[in-house]
Short mmCIF file of C-alpha atoms and ligand atoms in Angstrom, two decimals:
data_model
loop_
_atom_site.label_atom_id
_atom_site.label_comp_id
_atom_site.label_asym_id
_atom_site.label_seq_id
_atom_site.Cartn_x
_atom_site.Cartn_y
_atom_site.Cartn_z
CA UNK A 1 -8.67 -0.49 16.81
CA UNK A 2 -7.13 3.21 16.89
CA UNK A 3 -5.40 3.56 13.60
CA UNK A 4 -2.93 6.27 12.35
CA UNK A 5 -2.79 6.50 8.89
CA UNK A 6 0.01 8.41 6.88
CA UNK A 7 -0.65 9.88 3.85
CA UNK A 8 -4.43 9.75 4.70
CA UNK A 9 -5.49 12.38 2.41
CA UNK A 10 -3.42 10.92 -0.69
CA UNK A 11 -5.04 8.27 -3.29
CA UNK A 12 -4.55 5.16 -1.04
CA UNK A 13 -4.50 7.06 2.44
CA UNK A 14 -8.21 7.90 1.88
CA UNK A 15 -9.68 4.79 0.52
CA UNK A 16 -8.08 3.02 3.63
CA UNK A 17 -9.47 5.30 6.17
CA UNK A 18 -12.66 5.01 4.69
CA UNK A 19 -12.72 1.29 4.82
CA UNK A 20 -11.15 1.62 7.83
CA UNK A 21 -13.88 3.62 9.26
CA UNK A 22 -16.47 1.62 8.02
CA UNK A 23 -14.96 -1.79 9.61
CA UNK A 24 -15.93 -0.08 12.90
CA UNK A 25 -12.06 1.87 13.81
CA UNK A 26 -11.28 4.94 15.20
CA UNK A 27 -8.48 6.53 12.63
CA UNK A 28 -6.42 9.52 12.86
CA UNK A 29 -4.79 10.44 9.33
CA UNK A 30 -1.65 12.43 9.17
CA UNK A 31 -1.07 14.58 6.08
CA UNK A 32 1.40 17.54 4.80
CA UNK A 33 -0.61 17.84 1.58
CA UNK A 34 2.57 17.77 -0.51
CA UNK A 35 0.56 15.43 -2.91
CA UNK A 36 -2.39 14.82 -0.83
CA UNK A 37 -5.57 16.30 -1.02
CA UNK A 38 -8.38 17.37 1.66
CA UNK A 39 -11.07 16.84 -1.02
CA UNK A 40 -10.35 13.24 -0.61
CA UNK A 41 -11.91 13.12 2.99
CA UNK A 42 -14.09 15.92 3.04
CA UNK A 43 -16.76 13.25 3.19
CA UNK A 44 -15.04 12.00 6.52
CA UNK A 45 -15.17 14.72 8.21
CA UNK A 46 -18.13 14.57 10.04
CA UNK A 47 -17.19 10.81 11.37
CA UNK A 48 -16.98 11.36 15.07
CA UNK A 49 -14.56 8.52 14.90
CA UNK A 50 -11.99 10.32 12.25
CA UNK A 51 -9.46 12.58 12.81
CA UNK A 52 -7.30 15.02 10.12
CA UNK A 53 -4.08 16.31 11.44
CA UNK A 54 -2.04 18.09 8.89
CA UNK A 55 1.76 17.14 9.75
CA UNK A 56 4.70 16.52 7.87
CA UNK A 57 6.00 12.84 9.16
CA UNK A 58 9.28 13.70 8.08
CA UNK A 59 9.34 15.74 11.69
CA UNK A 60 8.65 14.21 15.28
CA UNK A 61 5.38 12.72 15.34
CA UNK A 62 3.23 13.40 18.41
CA UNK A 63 -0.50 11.41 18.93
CA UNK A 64 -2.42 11.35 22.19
CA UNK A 65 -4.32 8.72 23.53
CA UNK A 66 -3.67 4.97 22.90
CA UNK A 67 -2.82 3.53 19.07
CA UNK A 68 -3.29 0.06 17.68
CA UNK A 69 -1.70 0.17 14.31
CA UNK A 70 -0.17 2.73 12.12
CA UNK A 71 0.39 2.54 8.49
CA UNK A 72 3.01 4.31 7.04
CA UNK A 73 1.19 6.04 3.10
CA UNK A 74 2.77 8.65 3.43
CA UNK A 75 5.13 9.49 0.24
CA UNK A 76 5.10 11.37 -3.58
CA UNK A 77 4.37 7.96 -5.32
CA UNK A 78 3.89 8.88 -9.19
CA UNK A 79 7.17 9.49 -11.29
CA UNK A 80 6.89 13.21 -11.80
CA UNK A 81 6.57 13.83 -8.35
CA UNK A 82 9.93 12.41 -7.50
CA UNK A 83 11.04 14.18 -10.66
CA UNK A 84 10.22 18.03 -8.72
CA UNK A 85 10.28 16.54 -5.19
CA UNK A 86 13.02 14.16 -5.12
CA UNK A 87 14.61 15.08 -1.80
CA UNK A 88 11.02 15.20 0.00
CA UNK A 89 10.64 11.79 -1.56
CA UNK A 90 14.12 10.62 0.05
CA UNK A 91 12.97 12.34 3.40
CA UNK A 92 9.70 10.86 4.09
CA UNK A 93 10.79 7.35 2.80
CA UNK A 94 13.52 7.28 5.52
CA UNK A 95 13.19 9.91 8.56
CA UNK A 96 9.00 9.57 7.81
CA UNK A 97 9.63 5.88 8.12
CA UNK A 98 11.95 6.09 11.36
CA UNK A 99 9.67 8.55 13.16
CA UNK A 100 6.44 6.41 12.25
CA UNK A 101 8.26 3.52 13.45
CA UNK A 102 9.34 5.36 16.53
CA UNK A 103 5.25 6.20 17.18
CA UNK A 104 4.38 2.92 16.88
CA UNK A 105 6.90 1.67 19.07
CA UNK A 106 6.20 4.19 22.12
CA UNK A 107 2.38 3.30 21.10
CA UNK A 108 3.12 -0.31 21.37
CA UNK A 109 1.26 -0.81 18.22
CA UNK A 110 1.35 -2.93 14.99
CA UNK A 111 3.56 -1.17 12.16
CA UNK A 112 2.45 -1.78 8.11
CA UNK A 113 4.84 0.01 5.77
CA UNK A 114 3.56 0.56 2.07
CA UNK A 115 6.51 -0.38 0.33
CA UNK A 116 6.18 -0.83 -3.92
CA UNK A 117 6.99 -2.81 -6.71
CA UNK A 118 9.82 -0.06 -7.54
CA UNK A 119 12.36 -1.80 -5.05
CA UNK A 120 12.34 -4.57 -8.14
CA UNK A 121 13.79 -1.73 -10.11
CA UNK A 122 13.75 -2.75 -13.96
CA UNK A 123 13.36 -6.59 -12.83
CA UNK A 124 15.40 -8.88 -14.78
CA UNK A 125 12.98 -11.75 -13.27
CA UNK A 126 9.20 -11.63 -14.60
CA UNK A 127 6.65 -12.46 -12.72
CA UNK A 128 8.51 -10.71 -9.04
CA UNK A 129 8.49 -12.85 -6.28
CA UNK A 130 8.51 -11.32 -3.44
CA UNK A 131 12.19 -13.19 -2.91
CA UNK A 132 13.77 -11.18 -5.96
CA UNK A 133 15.84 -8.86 -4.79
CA UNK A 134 15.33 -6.17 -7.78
CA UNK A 135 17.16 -4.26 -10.10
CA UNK A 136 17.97 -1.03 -9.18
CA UNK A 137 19.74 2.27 -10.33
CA UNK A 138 20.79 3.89 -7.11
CA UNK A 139 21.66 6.82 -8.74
CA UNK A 140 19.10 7.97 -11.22
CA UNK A 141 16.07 9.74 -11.60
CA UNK A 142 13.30 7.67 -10.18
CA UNK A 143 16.52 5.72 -7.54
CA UNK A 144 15.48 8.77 -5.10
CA UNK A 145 11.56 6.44 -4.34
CA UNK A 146 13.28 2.66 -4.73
CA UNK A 147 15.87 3.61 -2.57
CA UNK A 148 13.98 5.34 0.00
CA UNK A 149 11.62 2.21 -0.06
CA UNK A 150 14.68 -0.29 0.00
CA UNK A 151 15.50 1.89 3.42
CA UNK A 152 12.28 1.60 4.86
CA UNK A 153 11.92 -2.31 4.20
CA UNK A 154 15.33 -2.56 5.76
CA UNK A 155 14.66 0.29 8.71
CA UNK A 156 11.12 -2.02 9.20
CA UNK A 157 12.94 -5.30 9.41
CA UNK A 158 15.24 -3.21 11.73
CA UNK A 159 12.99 -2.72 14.30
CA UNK A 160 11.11 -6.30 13.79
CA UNK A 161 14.13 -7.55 14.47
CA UNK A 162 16.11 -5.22 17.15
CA UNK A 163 13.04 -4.02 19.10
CA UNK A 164 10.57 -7.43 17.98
CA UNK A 165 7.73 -4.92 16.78
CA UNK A 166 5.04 -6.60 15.11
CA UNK A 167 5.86 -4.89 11.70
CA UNK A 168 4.78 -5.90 8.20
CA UNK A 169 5.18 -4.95 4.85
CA UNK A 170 3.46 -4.43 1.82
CA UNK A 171 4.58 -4.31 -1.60
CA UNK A 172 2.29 -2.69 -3.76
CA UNK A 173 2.26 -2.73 -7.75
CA UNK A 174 0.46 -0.47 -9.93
CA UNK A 175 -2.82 0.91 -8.59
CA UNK A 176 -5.46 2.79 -9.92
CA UNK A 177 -8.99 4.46 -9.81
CA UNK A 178 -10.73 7.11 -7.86
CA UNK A 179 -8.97 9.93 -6.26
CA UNK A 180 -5.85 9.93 -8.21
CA UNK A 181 -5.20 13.75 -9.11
CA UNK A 182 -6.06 14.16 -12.79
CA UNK A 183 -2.11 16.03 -13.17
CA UNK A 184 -0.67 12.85 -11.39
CA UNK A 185 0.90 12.08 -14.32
CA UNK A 186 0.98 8.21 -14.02
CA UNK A 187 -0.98 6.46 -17.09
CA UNK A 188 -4.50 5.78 -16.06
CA UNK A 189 -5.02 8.64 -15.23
CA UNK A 190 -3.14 10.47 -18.20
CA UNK A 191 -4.65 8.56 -20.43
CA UNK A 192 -8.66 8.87 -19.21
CA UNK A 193 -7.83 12.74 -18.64
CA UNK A 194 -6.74 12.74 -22.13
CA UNK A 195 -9.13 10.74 -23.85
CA UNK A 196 -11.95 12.82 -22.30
CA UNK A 197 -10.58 15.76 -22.73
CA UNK A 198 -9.90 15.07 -26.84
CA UNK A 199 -6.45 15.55 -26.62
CA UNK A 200 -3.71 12.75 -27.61
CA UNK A 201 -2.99 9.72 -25.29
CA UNK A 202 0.56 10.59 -24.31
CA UNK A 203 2.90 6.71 -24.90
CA UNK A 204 5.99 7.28 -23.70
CA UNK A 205 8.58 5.16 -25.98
CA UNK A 206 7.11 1.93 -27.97
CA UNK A 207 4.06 1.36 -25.89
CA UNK A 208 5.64 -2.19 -25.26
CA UNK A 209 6.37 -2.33 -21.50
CA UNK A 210 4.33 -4.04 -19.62
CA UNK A 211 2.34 -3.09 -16.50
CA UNK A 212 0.11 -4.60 -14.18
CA UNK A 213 -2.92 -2.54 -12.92
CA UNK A 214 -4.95 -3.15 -9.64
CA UNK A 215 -8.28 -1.41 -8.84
CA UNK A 216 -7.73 0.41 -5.39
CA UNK A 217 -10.91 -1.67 -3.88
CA UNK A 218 -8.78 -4.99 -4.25
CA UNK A 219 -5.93 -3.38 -3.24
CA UNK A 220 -7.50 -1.97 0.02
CA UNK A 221 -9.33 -5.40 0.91
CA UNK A 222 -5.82 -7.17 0.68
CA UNK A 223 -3.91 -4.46 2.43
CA UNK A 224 -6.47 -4.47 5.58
CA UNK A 225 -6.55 -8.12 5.37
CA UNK A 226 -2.76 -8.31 5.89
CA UNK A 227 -3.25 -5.40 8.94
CA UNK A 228 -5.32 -7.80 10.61
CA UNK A 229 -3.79 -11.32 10.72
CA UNK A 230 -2.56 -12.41 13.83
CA UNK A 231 1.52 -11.93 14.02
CA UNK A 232 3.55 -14.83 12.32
CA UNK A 233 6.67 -15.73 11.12
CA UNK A 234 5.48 -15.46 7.92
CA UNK A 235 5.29 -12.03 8.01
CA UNK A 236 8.94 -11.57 8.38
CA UNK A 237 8.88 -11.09 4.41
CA UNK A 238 6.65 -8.57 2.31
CA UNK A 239 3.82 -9.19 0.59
CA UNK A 240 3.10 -8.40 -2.70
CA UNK A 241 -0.02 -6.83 -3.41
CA UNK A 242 -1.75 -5.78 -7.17
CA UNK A 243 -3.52 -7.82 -10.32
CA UNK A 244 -0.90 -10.62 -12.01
CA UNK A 245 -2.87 -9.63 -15.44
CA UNK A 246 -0.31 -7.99 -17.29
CA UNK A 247 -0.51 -6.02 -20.20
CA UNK A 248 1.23 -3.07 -22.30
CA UNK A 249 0.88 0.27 -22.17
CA UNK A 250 -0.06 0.59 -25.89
CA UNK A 251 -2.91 -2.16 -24.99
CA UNK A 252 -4.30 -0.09 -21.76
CA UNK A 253 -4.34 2.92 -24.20
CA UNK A 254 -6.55 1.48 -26.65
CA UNK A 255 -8.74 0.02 -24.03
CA UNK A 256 -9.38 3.67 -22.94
CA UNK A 257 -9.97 4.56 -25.90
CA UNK A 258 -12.81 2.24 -26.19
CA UNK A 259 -14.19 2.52 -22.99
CA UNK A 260 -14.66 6.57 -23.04
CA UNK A 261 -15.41 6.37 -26.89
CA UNK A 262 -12.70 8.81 -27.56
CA UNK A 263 -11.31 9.94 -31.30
CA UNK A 264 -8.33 10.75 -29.60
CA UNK A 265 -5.15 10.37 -31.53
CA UNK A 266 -1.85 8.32 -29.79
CA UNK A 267 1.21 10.56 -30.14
CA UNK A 268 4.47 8.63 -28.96
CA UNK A 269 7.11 10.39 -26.30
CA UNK A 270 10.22 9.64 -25.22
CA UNK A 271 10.37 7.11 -22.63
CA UNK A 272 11.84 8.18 -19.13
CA UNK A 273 15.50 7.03 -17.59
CA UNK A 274 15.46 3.70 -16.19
CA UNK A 275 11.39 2.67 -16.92
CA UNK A 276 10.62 -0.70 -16.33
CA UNK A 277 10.19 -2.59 -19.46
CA UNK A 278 7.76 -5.80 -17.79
CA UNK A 279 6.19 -5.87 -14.11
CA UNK A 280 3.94 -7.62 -12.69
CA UNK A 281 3.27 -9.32 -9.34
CA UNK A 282 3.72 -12.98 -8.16
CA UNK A 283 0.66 -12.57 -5.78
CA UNK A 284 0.97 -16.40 -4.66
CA UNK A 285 2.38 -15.22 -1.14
CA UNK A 286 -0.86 -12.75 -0.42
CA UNK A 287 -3.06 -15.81 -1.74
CA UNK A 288 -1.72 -18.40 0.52
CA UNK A 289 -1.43 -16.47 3.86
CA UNK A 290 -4.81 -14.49 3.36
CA UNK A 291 -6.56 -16.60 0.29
CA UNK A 292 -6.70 -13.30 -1.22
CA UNK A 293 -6.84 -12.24 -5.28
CA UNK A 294 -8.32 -9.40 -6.98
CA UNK A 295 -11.87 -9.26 -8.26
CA UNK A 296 -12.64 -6.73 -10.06
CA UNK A 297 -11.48 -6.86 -14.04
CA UNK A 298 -10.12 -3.76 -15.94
CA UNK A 299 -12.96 -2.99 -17.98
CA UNK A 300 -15.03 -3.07 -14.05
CA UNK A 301 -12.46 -0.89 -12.68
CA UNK A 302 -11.59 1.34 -15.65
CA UNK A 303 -15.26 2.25 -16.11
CA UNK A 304 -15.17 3.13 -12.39
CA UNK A 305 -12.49 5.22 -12.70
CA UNK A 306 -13.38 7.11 -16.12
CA UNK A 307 -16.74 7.71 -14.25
CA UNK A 308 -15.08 9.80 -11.54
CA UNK A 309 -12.74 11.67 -13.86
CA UNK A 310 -16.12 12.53 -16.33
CA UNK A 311 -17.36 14.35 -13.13
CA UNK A 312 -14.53 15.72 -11.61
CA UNK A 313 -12.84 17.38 -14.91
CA UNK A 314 -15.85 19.32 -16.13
N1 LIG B 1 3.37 6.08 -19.45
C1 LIG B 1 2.98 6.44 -20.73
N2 LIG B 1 2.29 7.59 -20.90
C2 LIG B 1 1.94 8.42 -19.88
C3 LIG B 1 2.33 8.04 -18.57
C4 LIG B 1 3.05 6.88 -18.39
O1 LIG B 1 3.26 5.73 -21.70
O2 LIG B 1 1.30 9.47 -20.14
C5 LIG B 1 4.09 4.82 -19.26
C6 LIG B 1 5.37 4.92 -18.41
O3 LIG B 1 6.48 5.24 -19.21
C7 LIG B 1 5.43 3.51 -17.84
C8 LIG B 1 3.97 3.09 -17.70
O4 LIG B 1 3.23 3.96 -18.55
O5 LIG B 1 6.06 2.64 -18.74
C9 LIG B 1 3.44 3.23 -16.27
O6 LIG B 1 3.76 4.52 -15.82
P1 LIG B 1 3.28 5.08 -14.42
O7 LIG B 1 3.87 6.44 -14.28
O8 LIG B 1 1.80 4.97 -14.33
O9 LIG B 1 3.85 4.09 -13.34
P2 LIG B 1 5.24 3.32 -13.14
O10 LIG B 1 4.86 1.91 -13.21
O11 LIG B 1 6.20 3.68 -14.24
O12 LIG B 1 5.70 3.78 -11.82
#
């Protein structure tokens, strides 16, 4: 297959072209670099069979030649990037999602959207199905990413249904490891940056909401999976995607404390507007239509992680 990827220079945009590319696909990977990095596929480069465009998605996408899927990465995705780039975030949620929609259509190609667990908003149902239909404050802070996912889950069911494009969604929880920007400011990587570094793991309020953290090799394998089923009817709902094993944000802080052997002190900060106290993912959906479920454990994929932060913040 010939695969565009948006948002193939950010945390999950690289680790799926790379899998992507070594399944045996051609991909092209669109990028603005807002949040995205070109570090993250320097090692690509030199794949005859990959291709770096830098483009902002939120503008008229043009790709030559013939395209098989696209899958729409493309967006700020931690909460202090919506915070300083909330209308960029509204922009390439809905026109990035109509014009990628609009390429895949005029491609005749297979559309995946990366939607998120944030269209559950503060969920007042714990574990989320992927039938709960969330808790959400339109108008706050972090309202500018659920609601420009809500649009592009309903824009993507738009053009399922209107135009019968062989679209799917994704819903993907917490995520972690390898390539996330060590300023990202989401809490594995906060917290290993600040463990390693000496200074003091940063818990924002009590420590006592609940998250559910995925290593991005799982996540990818489940993702691609999804890409590559034949077309159903049970695909015209999202899938959740990310690790059921939930646990608070106090407890992930003193596992990284362990794991890097940090002295580290916890200092407590106030906790943002409209944070989710509990999430994590009913993955029974992803299990039963692709008999998939994450492998590798937290210690496993924290270890990973801390590894690649060790060399890439000396
Ligand atoms: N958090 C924290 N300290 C940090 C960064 C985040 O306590 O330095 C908390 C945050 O308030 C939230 C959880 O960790 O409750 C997960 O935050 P993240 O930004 O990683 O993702 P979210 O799930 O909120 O989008």
């Amino acid at each position: 297959m010939r695969v565009v990827v948006t948002g193939g220079a950010g945390f999950l945009g690289s680790h799926l072209c790379e899998r992507l590319l070594a399944l045996g696909h051609d991909v092209v990977a669109l990028d603005n670099l807002l949040t995205g990095d070109t570090d993250n596929i320097a090692h690509l480069a030199g794949n005859p069979r990959f291709r770096f465009v830098k483009h902002n998605v939120t503008e008229y996408i043009f790709v030559d030649g013939a395209v098989d899927a696209v899958m729409h990465f493309a967006s700020p995705a931690s909460p202090i990037d919506y915070l300083e780039m909330p209308i960029q975030t509204l922009k390439v949620g809905s026109l990035g999602t109509h014009k990628t929609l609009g390429l895949a259509r005029e491609k005749k190609a297979r559309f995946l959207l990366a939607s998120t667990s944030e269209v559950y908003g503060d969920p007042l149902v714990n574990p989320q199905p992927e039938t709960y239909w969330g808790n959400v404050n339109p108008i706050g802070p972090r309202g500018v990413y659920d609601e420009a996912k809500r649009f592009a889950e309903a824009m993507t069911m738009a053009y399922r249904r209107y135009h019968g494009m062989d679209a799917r969604i994704v819903r993907i929880f917490n995520t972690y490891g390898p390539r996330m920007r060590p300023n990202d400011g989401r809490v594995v990587s906060n917290f290993i940056v600040q463990a390693l570094r000496g200074e003091p793991l940063t818990i924002y309020g009590e420590g006592s909401q609940t998250r559910s953290f995925c290593y991005v090799s799982d996540l990818v394998s489940g993702i691609l999976s999804l890409l590559l089923i034949a077309p159903s009817e049970e695909l015209d709902v999202p899938v959740n995607f990310g690790n059921p094993e939930e646990r608070t944000v106090r407890d992930l802080a003193n596992k990284i404390l362990a794991l890097t052997g940090s002295s580290s002190r916890i200092e407590a900060r106030e906790l943002p507007v409209d944070d989710p106290k509990v999430r994590r993912p009913d993955i029974s959906r992803a299990t039963r239509i692709l008999g998939w479920t994450p492998e590798v454990d937290i210690e496993q994929g924290l270890n990973l992680t801390i590894e690649y932060f060790r060399r890439k913040i000396v």
